[in-house]
CSV table of C-alpha atoms and ligand atoms in Angstrom, one decimal:
chain,number,residue,atom,x,y,z
A,1,MET,CA,-19.7,19.1,198.4
A,2,LYS,CA,-18.1,22.2,196.9
A,3,LYS,CA,-14.3,22.0,196.9
A,4,ILE,CA,-12.6,25.0,198.3
A,5,PRO,CA,-8.8,25.2,198.3
A,6,PHE,CA,-7.2,25.7,201.7
A,7,VAL,CA,-5.0,28.4,200.3
A,8,SER,CA,-5.9,31.6,198.5
A,9,LYS,CA,-4.4,33.2,195.3
A,10,GLU,CA,-2.8,35.9,197.5
A,11,GLN,CA,-1.2,33.3,199.7
A,12,ILE,CA,0.2,31.4,196.7
A,13,GLU,CA,1.5,34.6,195.2
A,14,GLU,CA,3.4,35.2,198.4
A,15,ILE,CA,4.6,31.5,198.7
A,16,THR,CA,5.9,31.4,195.1
A,17,LYS,CA,8.3,34.3,195.8
A,18,THR,CA,10.3,31.7,197.8
A,19,TYR,CA,9.1,28.4,196.4
A,20,PRO,CA,8.5,28.3,192.6
A,21,THR,CA,5.7,26.1,191.2
A,22,PRO,CA,5.0,23.3,190.9
A,23,PHE,CA,4.8,22.1,194.5
A,24,HIS,CA,2.7,20.0,196.8
A,25,ILE,CA,1.3,21.9,199.7
A,26,TYR,CA,-0.3,20.3,202.8
A,27,ASP,CA,-2.7,21.8,205.3
A,28,GLU,CA,-1.6,21.2,208.9
A,29,ALA,CA,-4.9,22.3,210.5
A,30,GLY,CA,-6.9,19.9,208.3
A,31,ILE,CA,-4.6,17.0,209.0
A,32,ARG,CA,-4.8,17.5,212.7
A,33,LYS,CA,-8.6,17.8,212.8
A,34,ASN,CA,-9.1,14.7,210.8
A,35,ALA,CA,-6.5,12.6,212.7
A,36,ALA,CA,-8.2,13.6,216.0
A,37,ALA,CA,-11.6,12.5,214.5
A,38,VAL,CA,-10.1,9.1,213.5
A,39,ARG,CA,-8.7,8.6,217.0
A,40,ASP,CA,-12.0,9.6,218.6
A,41,ALA,CA,-14.1,7.4,216.3
A,42,PHE,CA,-12.3,4.3,217.6
A,43,SER,CA,-11.7,5.3,221.2
A,44,TRP,CA,-14.2,2.7,222.3
A,45,ASN,CA,-11.6,0.0,221.4
A,46,ARG,CA,-8.8,-0.2,223.9
A,47,GLY,CA,-6.1,-1.5,221.6
A,48,PHE,CA,-7.0,0.6,218.6
A,49,ARG,CA,-4.3,1.9,216.3
A,50,GLU,CA,-4.2,3.6,212.9
A,51,TYR,CA,-1.1,2.5,211.1
A,52,PHE,CA,-0.6,5.3,208.5
A,53,ALA,CA,0.1,3.7,205.1
A,54,VAL,CA,3.5,5.3,204.4
A,55,LYS,CA,3.4,4.7,200.7
A,56,ALA,CA,0.6,7.2,200.4
A,57,THR,CA,2.7,10.2,201.6
A,58,PRO,CA,6.2,9.2,202.8
A,59,ASN,CA,7.2,12.5,204.4
A,60,PRO,CA,8.4,12.2,208.1
A,61,ARG,CA,7.2,15.7,208.9
A,62,LEU,CA,3.6,14.7,208.1
A,63,ILE,CA,3.9,11.3,209.7
A,64,GLY,CA,5.3,13.1,212.7
A,65,ILE,CA,2.0,15.1,213.0
A,66,LEU,CA,0.0,11.9,212.7
A,67,ARG,CA,2.1,10.3,215.5
A,68,GLU,CA,0.8,13.0,217.9
A,69,TYR,CA,-2.6,11.3,217.5
A,70,GLY,CA,-1.3,7.8,218.2
A,71,CYS,CA,-0.7,6.7,214.7
A,72,GLY,CA,2.0,4.1,213.8
A,73,THR,CA,3.2,3.3,210.3
A,74,ASP,CA,2.2,0.6,207.8
A,75,CYS,CA,5.1,-0.2,205.6
A,76,SER,CA,5.4,-2.1,202.3
A,77,SER,CA,9.1,-2.0,201.6
A,78,MET,CA,12.6,-1.8,203.1
A,79,THR,CA,12.9,2.0,202.7
A,80,GLU,CA,9.6,2.6,204.4
A,81,LEU,CA,10.7,0.4,207.3
A,82,MET,CA,14.0,2.3,207.5
A,83,LEU,CA,12.1,5.7,207.5
A,84,SER,CA,9.9,4.5,210.3
A,85,LYS,CA,12.8,3.2,212.4
A,86,ALA,CA,14.8,6.5,211.8
A,87,MET,CA,11.8,8.4,213.1
A,88,GLY,CA,12.0,6.4,216.4
A,89,ILE,CA,9.0,4.2,215.5
A,90,SER,CA,9.5,0.6,216.3
A,91,GLY,CA,8.1,-2.6,217.6
A,92,GLU,CA,4.3,-2.9,217.6
A,93,GLU,CA,3.9,0.6,216.2
A,94,ILE,CA,5.1,-0.7,212.8
A,95,MET,CA,3.0,-3.0,210.6
A,96,PHE,CA,4.7,-4.6,207.6
A,97,SER,CA,1.9,-5.3,205.1
A,98,SER,CA,4.0,-6.2,202.2
A,99,ASN,CA,3.6,-8.8,199.4
A,100,ASP,CA,6.0,-10.7,197.2
A,101,THR,CA,8.5,-9.9,199.9
A,102,PRO,CA,12.3,-10.4,199.6
A,103,ALA,CA,13.9,-12.3,202.5
A,104,ALA,CA,16.1,-9.4,203.4
A,105,GLU,CA,13.0,-7.2,204.1
A,106,TYR,CA,11.6,-9.8,206.4
A,107,VAL,CA,14.9,-10.0,208.3
A,108,TYR,CA,15.0,-6.3,208.7
A,109,ALA,CA,11.3,-6.0,209.7
A,110,ASP,CA,11.9,-8.7,212.3
A,111,ARG,CA,15.0,-7.0,213.7
A,112,ILE,CA,13.1,-3.7,214.3
A,113,GLY,CA,10.2,-5.6,215.8
A,114,ALA,CA,7.6,-4.7,213.2
A,115,THR,CA,4.5,-6.9,213.0
A,116,ILE,CA,4.8,-9.0,209.9
A,117,ASN,CA,1.6,-9.5,207.9
A,118,LEU,CA,2.0,-12.6,205.7
A,119,ASP,CA,0.6,-12.4,202.3
A,120,ASP,CA,0.6,-16.1,201.6
A,121,ILE,CA,0.6,-19.4,203.5
A,122,THR,CA,3.9,-20.4,201.8
A,123,HIS,CA,5.5,-17.3,203.4
A,124,ILE,CA,5.4,-19.1,206.8
A,125,ASP,CA,8.2,-21.4,205.6
A,126,TYR,CA,9.9,-18.6,203.7
A,127,LEU,CA,10.0,-16.4,206.7
A,128,GLU,CA,11.1,-19.2,209.1
A,129,LYS,CA,14.0,-19.9,206.8
A,130,ALA,CA,14.9,-16.2,206.4
A,131,LEU,CA,15.0,-15.9,210.2
A,132,GLY,CA,17.3,-18.9,210.5
A,133,GLY,CA,14.7,-21.4,211.7
A,134,ARG,CA,12.4,-19.4,214.0
A,135,LEU,CA,9.3,-17.3,213.7
A,136,PRO,CA,8.5,-13.9,215.4
A,137,LYS,CA,6.2,-14.0,218.5
A,138,THR,CA,3.6,-11.9,216.7
A,139,LEU,CA,2.3,-12.6,213.2
A,140,SER,CA,-0.6,-11.6,211.0
A,141,CYS,CA,-2.2,-13.2,208.0
A,142,ARG,CA,-3.7,-11.4,205.0
A,143,TYR,CA,-7.1,-12.8,204.0
A,144,ASN,CA,-8.8,-12.7,200.6
A,145,PRO,CA,-12.2,-14.4,200.3
A,146,GLY,CA,-12.2,-14.0,196.5
A,147,GLY,CA,-15.4,-13.2,194.6
A,148,VAL,CA,-16.7,-9.6,194.6
A,149,PHE,CA,-17.2,-7.3,197.5
A,150,THR,CA,-20.5,-5.3,197.2
A,151,MET,CA,-22.2,-2.6,199.2
A,152,SER,CA,-25.7,-1.4,199.1
A,153,ASN,CA,-24.9,1.7,197.2
A,154,GLY,CA,-23.6,-0.4,194.3
A,155,ILE,CA,-19.9,0.2,195.1
A,156,MET,CA,-18.0,-2.9,194.7
A,157,ASP,CA,-14.5,-4.2,194.2
A,158,ASN,CA,-13.0,-7.4,193.0
A,159,PRO,CA,-10.9,-9.3,195.6
A,160,GLY,CA,-11.1,-12.5,193.4
A,161,ASP,CA,-8.9,-10.7,190.9
A,162,ALA,CA,-6.5,-9.3,193.4
A,163,LYS,CA,-3.0,-10.8,193.9
A,164,PHE,CA,-3.1,-10.2,197.6
A,165,GLY,CA,-3.9,-12.5,200.5
A,166,MET,CA,-4.8,-16.2,201.2
A,167,THR,CA,-8.1,-18.1,200.6
A,168,THR,CA,-10.4,-18.9,203.5
A,169,GLU,CA,-9.1,-22.5,203.7
A,170,GLN,CA,-5.5,-21.4,203.6
A,171,THR,CA,-6.0,-18.7,206.2
A,172,ILE,CA,-7.5,-21.2,208.7
A,173,GLU,CA,-4.7,-23.7,207.9
A,174,ALA,CA,-2.1,-20.9,208.4
A,175,TYR,CA,-3.3,-20.2,212.0
A,176,ARG,CA,-3.2,-24.0,212.7
A,177,ILE,CA,0.4,-24.0,211.6
A,178,LEU,CA,1.4,-20.8,213.4
A,179,GLN,CA,-0.2,-22.0,216.6
A,180,LYS,CA,1.7,-25.3,216.4
A,181,LYS,CA,4.9,-23.4,215.8
A,182,GLY,CA,4.4,-21.4,219.0
A,183,VAL,CA,3.5,-18.0,217.6
A,184,GLN,CA,1.8,-16.3,220.5
A,185,ARG,CA,0.1,-13.2,219.2
A,186,LEU,CA,-2.0,-13.6,216.0
A,187,GLY,CA,-3.9,-11.2,213.9
A,188,ILE,CA,-5.8,-11.0,210.6
A,189,HIS,CA,-5.8,-8.4,207.9
A,190,ALA,CA,-7.9,-7.8,204.8
A,191,PHE,CA,-8.1,-5.1,202.2
A,192,LEU,CA,-11.1,-5.9,200.0
A,193,ALA,CA,-12.2,-2.6,198.4
A,194,SER,CA,-10.4,0.6,197.4
A,195,ASN,CA,-11.4,4.2,197.8
A,196,THR,CA,-14.9,3.4,199.2
A,197,VAL,CA,-17.0,6.5,199.5
A,198,THR,CA,-19.6,5.1,201.9
A,199,ASN,CA,-19.8,4.6,205.7
A,200,GLU,CA,-20.6,1.0,205.1
A,201,TYR,CA,-17.3,-0.5,204.0
A,202,TYR,CA,-15.4,-0.9,207.3
A,203,PRO,CA,-18.5,-2.1,209.2
A,204,LYS,CA,-19.2,-4.7,206.5
A,205,LEU,CA,-15.6,-5.8,206.3
A,206,ALA,CA,-15.4,-5.9,210.1
A,207,GLY,CA,-18.5,-8.1,210.2
A,208,GLN,CA,-16.9,-10.6,207.8
A,209,LEU,CA,-13.5,-10.6,209.6
A,210,PHE,CA,-15.2,-10.9,213.1
A,211,GLU,CA,-17.2,-14.0,211.9
A,212,LEU,CA,-14.0,-15.5,210.5
A,213,ALA,CA,-12.2,-14.8,213.8
A,214,VAL,CA,-14.9,-16.8,215.6
A,215,ARG,CA,-14.6,-19.6,213.1
A,216,ILE,CA,-10.8,-19.6,213.5
A,217,LYS,CA,-11.2,-19.9,217.3
A,218,GLU,CA,-13.7,-22.7,217.0
A,219,GLU,CA,-11.7,-24.7,214.4
A,220,THR,CA,-8.1,-24.1,215.5
A,221,GLY,CA,-8.4,-22.8,219.1
A,222,ALA,CA,-6.5,-19.7,218.1
A,223,ALA,CA,-7.9,-16.5,219.7
A,224,LEU,CA,-6.9,-13.6,217.5
A,225,SER,CA,-5.4,-10.6,219.3
A,226,PHE,CA,-5.9,-8.0,216.6
A,227,ILE,CA,-8.1,-7.5,213.5
A,228,ASN,CA,-6.7,-5.1,210.9
A,229,LEU,CA,-9.2,-3.4,208.6
A,230,SER,CA,-6.4,-2.0,206.5
A,231,GLY,CA,-7.0,0.9,204.0
A,232,GLY,CA,-9.7,1.5,201.5
A,233,VAL,CA,-11.7,4.2,203.2
A,234,GLY,CA,-12.0,6.7,200.5
A,235,ILE,CA,-12.7,10.4,199.7
A,236,PRO,CA,-15.0,11.9,197.1
A,237,TYR,CA,-12.7,13.3,194.3
A,238,THR,CA,-15.6,15.0,192.6
A,239,GLU,CA,-17.9,17.7,194.0
A,240,GLU,CA,-20.9,15.4,193.7
A,241,GLY,CA,-19.7,13.0,196.4
A,242,GLU,CA,-20.3,13.4,200.1
A,243,PRO,CA,-17.3,12.7,202.4
A,244,ASN,CA,-17.3,9.7,204.7
A,245,ASP,CA,-18.1,10.3,208.3
A,246,ILE,CA,-15.5,8.5,210.4
A,247,ALA,CA,-17.5,8.8,213.6
A,248,VAL,CA,-20.4,6.8,211.9
A,249,ILE,CA,-17.8,4.3,210.5
A,250,GLY,CA,-16.3,3.8,214.0
A,251,GLU,CA,-19.7,3.3,215.5
A,252,GLY,CA,-20.6,0.8,212.8
A,253,VAL,CA,-17.6,-1.2,213.5
A,254,ARG,CA,-18.4,-1.1,217.3
A,255,LYS,CA,-21.9,-2.5,216.7
A,256,GLU,CA,-20.4,-5.5,214.7
A,257,TYR,CA,-17.8,-6.0,217.5
A,258,GLU,CA,-20.6,-6.2,220.1
A,259,ARG,CA,-22.8,-8.4,217.9
A,260,ILE,CA,-20.2,-10.9,216.9
A,261,LEU,CA,-17.0,-10.9,218.9
A,262,ILE,CA,-18.2,-10.2,222.5
A,263,PRO,CA,-20.7,-13.1,222.6
A,264,ALA,CA,-17.9,-15.4,221.3
A,265,GLY,CA,-15.7,-14.4,224.2
A,266,LEU,CA,-13.4,-12.5,222.0
A,267,ASN,CA,-13.7,-9.3,224.0
A,268,ASP,CA,-10.2,-7.9,224.0
A,269,VAL,CA,-9.4,-7.8,220.3
A,270,ALA,CA,-7.6,-4.7,219.1
A,271,ILE,CA,-8.9,-3.0,216.0
A,272,TYR,CA,-6.2,-1.7,213.6
A,273,THR,CA,-6.6,0.4,210.5
A,274,GLU,CA,-4.0,1.2,207.8
A,275,MET,CA,-5.6,4.2,206.1
A,276,GLY,CA,-3.5,6.4,203.8
A,277,ARG,CA,-5.9,8.2,201.5
A,278,PHE,CA,-8.4,9.1,204.2
A,279,MET,CA,-5.7,10.5,206.5
A,280,LEU,CA,-4.1,12.9,204.0
A,281,ALA,CA,-5.6,13.1,200.5
A,282,PRO,CA,-7.9,16.0,201.1
A,283,TYR,CA,-5.3,17.9,203.0
A,284,GLY,CA,-2.8,18.2,200.1
A,285,GLY,CA,-2.9,20.0,196.8
A,286,LEU,CA,-0.7,20.3,193.8
A,287,VAL,CA,-0.1,23.9,192.8
A,288,THR,CA,0.9,24.6,189.3
A,289,GLN,CA,1.0,27.6,187.0
A,290,ALA,CA,-0.5,27.9,183.5
A,291,ILE,CA,2.4,28.5,181.1
A,292,HIS,CA,0.9,27.8,177.6
A,293,GLU,CA,-2.4,27.8,175.8
A,294,LYS,CA,-2.9,26.0,172.6
A,295,HIS,CA,-5.9,26.1,170.2
A,296,THR,CA,-5.7,23.2,167.8
A,297,HIS,CA,-8.2,20.3,167.4
A,298,LYS,CA,-9.0,20.9,171.1
A,299,GLU,CA,-8.4,23.7,173.6
A,300,TYR,CA,-5.4,23.1,175.8
A,301,ILE,CA,-3.9,24.7,178.9
A,302,GLY,CA,-0.3,23.7,179.5
A,303,VAL,CA,0.9,23.8,183.1
A,304,ASP,CA,4.3,23.5,184.7
A,305,ALA,CA,3.5,20.3,186.5
A,306,SER,CA,3.1,16.9,184.9
A,307,ALA,CA,2.2,13.3,185.6
A,308,VAL,CA,5.6,13.1,187.3
A,309,ASN,CA,4.1,15.2,190.2
A,310,LEU,CA,0.7,13.5,190.2
A,311,MET,CA,0.2,10.3,188.3
A,312,ARG,CA,-3.3,9.3,189.2
A,313,PRO,CA,-5.1,10.9,186.2
A,314,ALA,CA,-2.6,9.4,183.7
A,315,MET,CA,-2.5,6.0,185.5
A,316,TYR,CA,-6.2,5.4,186.3
A,317,GLY,CA,-8.0,8.2,184.4
A,318,ALA,CA,-8.7,9.5,187.9
A,319,TYR,CA,-10.6,12.7,188.4
A,320,HIS,CA,-9.0,15.4,190.4
A,321,HIS,CA,-10.9,18.6,190.9
A,322,ILE,CA,-9.2,21.8,189.8
A,323,THR,CA,-9.7,25.3,191.1
A,324,VAL,CA,-8.3,28.3,189.2
A,325,LEU,CA,-7.1,30.4,192.1
A,326,GLY,CA,-8.7,33.8,192.3
A,327,LYS,CA,-11.5,32.6,190.1
A,328,GLU,CA,-13.3,30.5,192.7
A,329,ASP,CA,-16.6,32.1,191.9
A,330,ALA,CA,-16.2,32.8,188.2
A,331,PRO,CA,-18.5,30.9,185.8
A,332,ALA,CA,-16.9,27.7,184.4
A,333,ASP,CA,-17.6,28.7,180.8
A,334,THR,CA,-14.6,27.2,178.9
A,335,VAL,CA,-13.9,23.6,178.1
A,336,VAL,CA,-10.2,22.6,178.1
A,337,ASP,CA,-7.7,19.8,178.5
A,338,VAL,CA,-5.1,20.6,181.2
A,339,THR,CA,-1.8,19.1,180.2
A,340,GLY,CA,1.7,18.5,181.5
A,341,SER,CA,4.8,18.4,179.3
A,342,LEU,CA,5.5,14.6,179.2
A,343,CYS,CA,5.8,13.0,175.7
A,344,GLU,CA,2.8,10.9,176.6
A,345,ASN,CA,-0.7,11.9,175.5
A,346,ASN,CA,-2.1,10.6,178.8
A,347,ASP,CA,-0.2,13.4,180.6
A,348,LYS,CA,-3.4,15.3,181.3
A,349,PHE,CA,-4.7,16.5,184.6
A,350,ALA,CA,-8.1,17.0,183.1
A,351,ILE,CA,-9.9,16.2,179.9
A,352,ASP,CA,-12.8,18.3,178.5
A,353,ARG,CA,-13.0,20.1,181.9
A,354,LYS,CA,-15.2,23.1,182.4
A,355,LEU,CA,-13.2,25.8,184.0
A,356,PRO,CA,-13.3,29.6,184.2
A,357,ALA,CA,-11.1,31.1,181.4
A,358,VAL,CA,-7.5,30.4,182.4
A,359,GLU,CA,-5.0,33.1,181.6
A,360,MET,CA,-1.3,32.6,181.4
A,361,GLY,CA,0.2,33.0,184.8
A,362,ASP,CA,-2.9,31.8,186.6
A,363,TYR,CA,-2.3,29.3,189.4
A,364,LEU,CA,-4.2,26.1,189.4
A,365,PHE,CA,-4.9,24.2,192.6
A,366,ILE,CA,-5.3,20.5,191.9
A,367,HIS,CA,-7.3,19.1,194.8
A,368,ASP,CA,-7.0,15.9,196.9
A,369,ALA,CA,-3.3,15.2,196.0
A,370,GLY,CA,-2.2,14.7,199.6
A,371,ALA,CA,-2.0,10.9,199.3
A,372,HIS,CA,-0.9,8.8,196.4
A,373,GLY,CA,0.2,12.1,194.9
A,374,PHE,CA,3.8,13.1,195.3
A,375,SER,CA,4.7,9.5,196.3
A,376,MET,CA,3.7,7.9,193.0
A,377,GLY,CA,5.9,10.3,191.1
A,378,TYR,CA,8.6,9.2,188.8
A,379,ASN,CA,11.3,10.7,186.6
A,380,TYR,CA,10.1,10.0,183.1
A,381,ASN,CA,11.3,12.4,180.4
A,382,GLY,CA,14.0,13.4,182.9
A,383,LYS,CA,11.5,15.5,184.8
A,384,LEU,CA,12.3,16.3,188.4
A,385,LYS,CA,10.0,15.7,191.4
A,386,SER,CA,8.6,18.7,193.1
A,387,ALA,CA,9.0,20.2,196.5
A,388,GLU,CA,6.6,19.5,199.4
A,389,LEU,CA,5.4,22.4,201.6
A,390,LEU,CA,3.5,22.5,204.8
A,391,LEU,CA,1.0,25.3,205.4
A,392,LYS,CA,1.2,25.5,209.2
A,393,GLU,CA,-1.6,26.3,211.6
A,394,ASP,CA,-0.1,29.8,212.1
A,395,GLY,CA,-0.3,30.5,208.4
A,396,SER,CA,3.5,30.2,207.8
A,397,VAL,CA,5.0,27.8,205.3
A,398,GLU,CA,7.7,25.3,205.9
A,399,GLN,CA,9.5,23.4,203.1
A,400,ILE,CA,9.3,19.7,204.2
A,401,ARG,CA,11.0,18.3,201.1
A,402,ARG,CA,13.1,20.3,198.6
A,403,PRO,CA,12.6,19.8,194.9
A,404,GLU,CA,14.9,17.4,193.1
A,405,THR,CA,17.8,19.0,191.3
A,406,PRO,CA,19.4,17.8,188.1
A,407,MET,CA,22.3,16.6,190.3
A,408,ASP,CA,19.9,14.2,192.1
A,409,TYR,CA,18.8,12.9,188.7
A,410,PHE,CA,22.3,12.3,187.5
A,411,ALA,CA,23.8,11.0,190.8
A,412,THR,CA,23.3,7.3,190.1
A,413,LEU,CA,25.2,7.3,186.8
A,414,SER,CA,28.3,5.2,186.8
A,415,ASP,CA,30.1,7.7,184.6
A,416,GLN,CA,31.0,10.3,187.2
A,417,GLY,CA,32.7,12.4,184.5
A,418,ILE,CA,29.3,13.1,183.0
A,419,TYR,CA,28.1,14.1,186.5
A,420,GLU,CA,31.0,16.5,187.1
A,421,ARG,CA,30.6,18.1,183.6
A,422,ILE,CA,26.9,18.7,184.3
A,423,GLU,CA,27.7,20.1,187.7
A,424,ARG,CA,30.1,22.6,186.2
A,425,GLU,CA,27.6,23.5,183.6
A,426,MET,CA,25.1,24.1,186.3
A,427,GLN,CA,27.4,26.6,187.9
A,428,GLU,CA,28.0,28.4,184.6
A,429,VAL,CA,24.3,28.8,183.9
A,430,SER,CA,23.3,29.5,187.5
A,431,GLY,CA,21.8,32.8,186.4
A,432,ILE,CA,19.2,30.8,184.4
A,433,ARG,CA,16.3,29.2,186.1
A,434,ILE,CA,16.6,25.5,185.2
A,435,SER,CA,13.2,23.9,185.5
A,436,ASN,CA,12.0,24.4,189.0
A,437,VAL,CA,15.4,24.4,190.6
A,438,LEU,CA,17.5,27.5,190.4
B,501,LIG,C1,-2.2,1.0,199.9
B,501,LIG,C2,-2.4,0.3,201.2
B,501,LIG,C3,-3.1,0.9,202.3
B,501,LIG,C4,-3.6,2.3,202.2
B,501,LIG,O1,-4.7,2.4,201.4
B,501,LIG,P1,-5.6,3.7,201.3
B,501,LIG,O2,-6.6,3.3,200.2
B,501,LIG,O3,-4.7,4.8,200.9
B,501,LIG,O4,-6.2,3.9,202.6
B,501,LIG,C5,-3.2,0.2,203.4
B,501,LIG,N1,-2.7,-1.1,203.5
B,501,LIG,C6,-2.1,-1.7,202.5
B,501,LIG,C7,-1.6,-3.1,202.7
B,501,LIG,C8,-2.0,-1.1,201.3
B,501,LIG,O5,-1.4,-1.7,200.2
């Protein structure tokens, strides 16, 4: 499907008068439409809840929009728990699907009433000890059947190589122990394939988990209260792929529910999801300006963003589609590498990419950066993280995170003398535009 940016060149020229590039921009209208579609797709299930995976896009303004559609949060760390709590989210609206978890995070998760999802059978004892000899009333176990997970279109993933979750035998044993220890509300969780671009993944995963739930009931007497399909519903990053249809996915899960759970007497099981990418990736773009062109052994376009703003291409060789704004319909008749400025040769947003001829000053829209984009950023080379903007439904723009400043970057140094000298220097050079800050 052709990828069309949700902002035009004219809009970006207007926006950059206030907010210099690079920045991430999010599309409120798109986010709302999709969140409503997710809610509707699972409305057949009374207890359904999407727990938005905070790590994908940890911005409270965006999470606040998702909350309007009934979403809770799925957290993986202390700071994500803190953010959820500070937003007024608590209790059963928070899922804590962490792994290799420090005791202090379990204690905090328990205090705010989050549902703890245990990554390993040994964490039962670890948690009990951390909580001073008791367990929460609600607990979930993360399941990993091992092997490979395959779907009919050839997509597969490799749970057998993944560090997450417990084996089948351990999972069943875990419920036996949890029941004996008096845990009242039990759930199961599994994340077996990532970025699946097929409507088949959730229904197939649901089928496996539902059958396991029946087996758990038969073998241990434990009736699960919720089944968490986690994340993994993907988006097509290239123009060749077709987007998933969440209504078809929801219907597929319902069929499995009626085929497996209802006949087994498990007719009030809540379905949970923890999608990140599907909720926000298509509704965010990284906007960057071409500042250099270089003709050496290859053709290069240098932009003012880098892997610091969007790491997926450098980290996974991931494809992100790029539109040269204002040249949407121009022929893609040049072949270039689009690079950032890090001292790392993998700092390239695109390699051998066909694009319309890019001129200096052109704005590039890097698609599908709304999840696992800004949040994966880091500060290598002393580069600063970008701003996040929200394009609102009325067409206005709201800054929902300011860009980092040099003072943010130096704030953690023990030598405060250095910090103060840089701060003074910043004032002296305030007429100069330092990076994307002044
Ligand atoms: C990353 C993650 C998610 C979200 O995954 P997406 O592919 O973005 O949907 C959900 N749950 C857990 C436990 C995760 O680690």
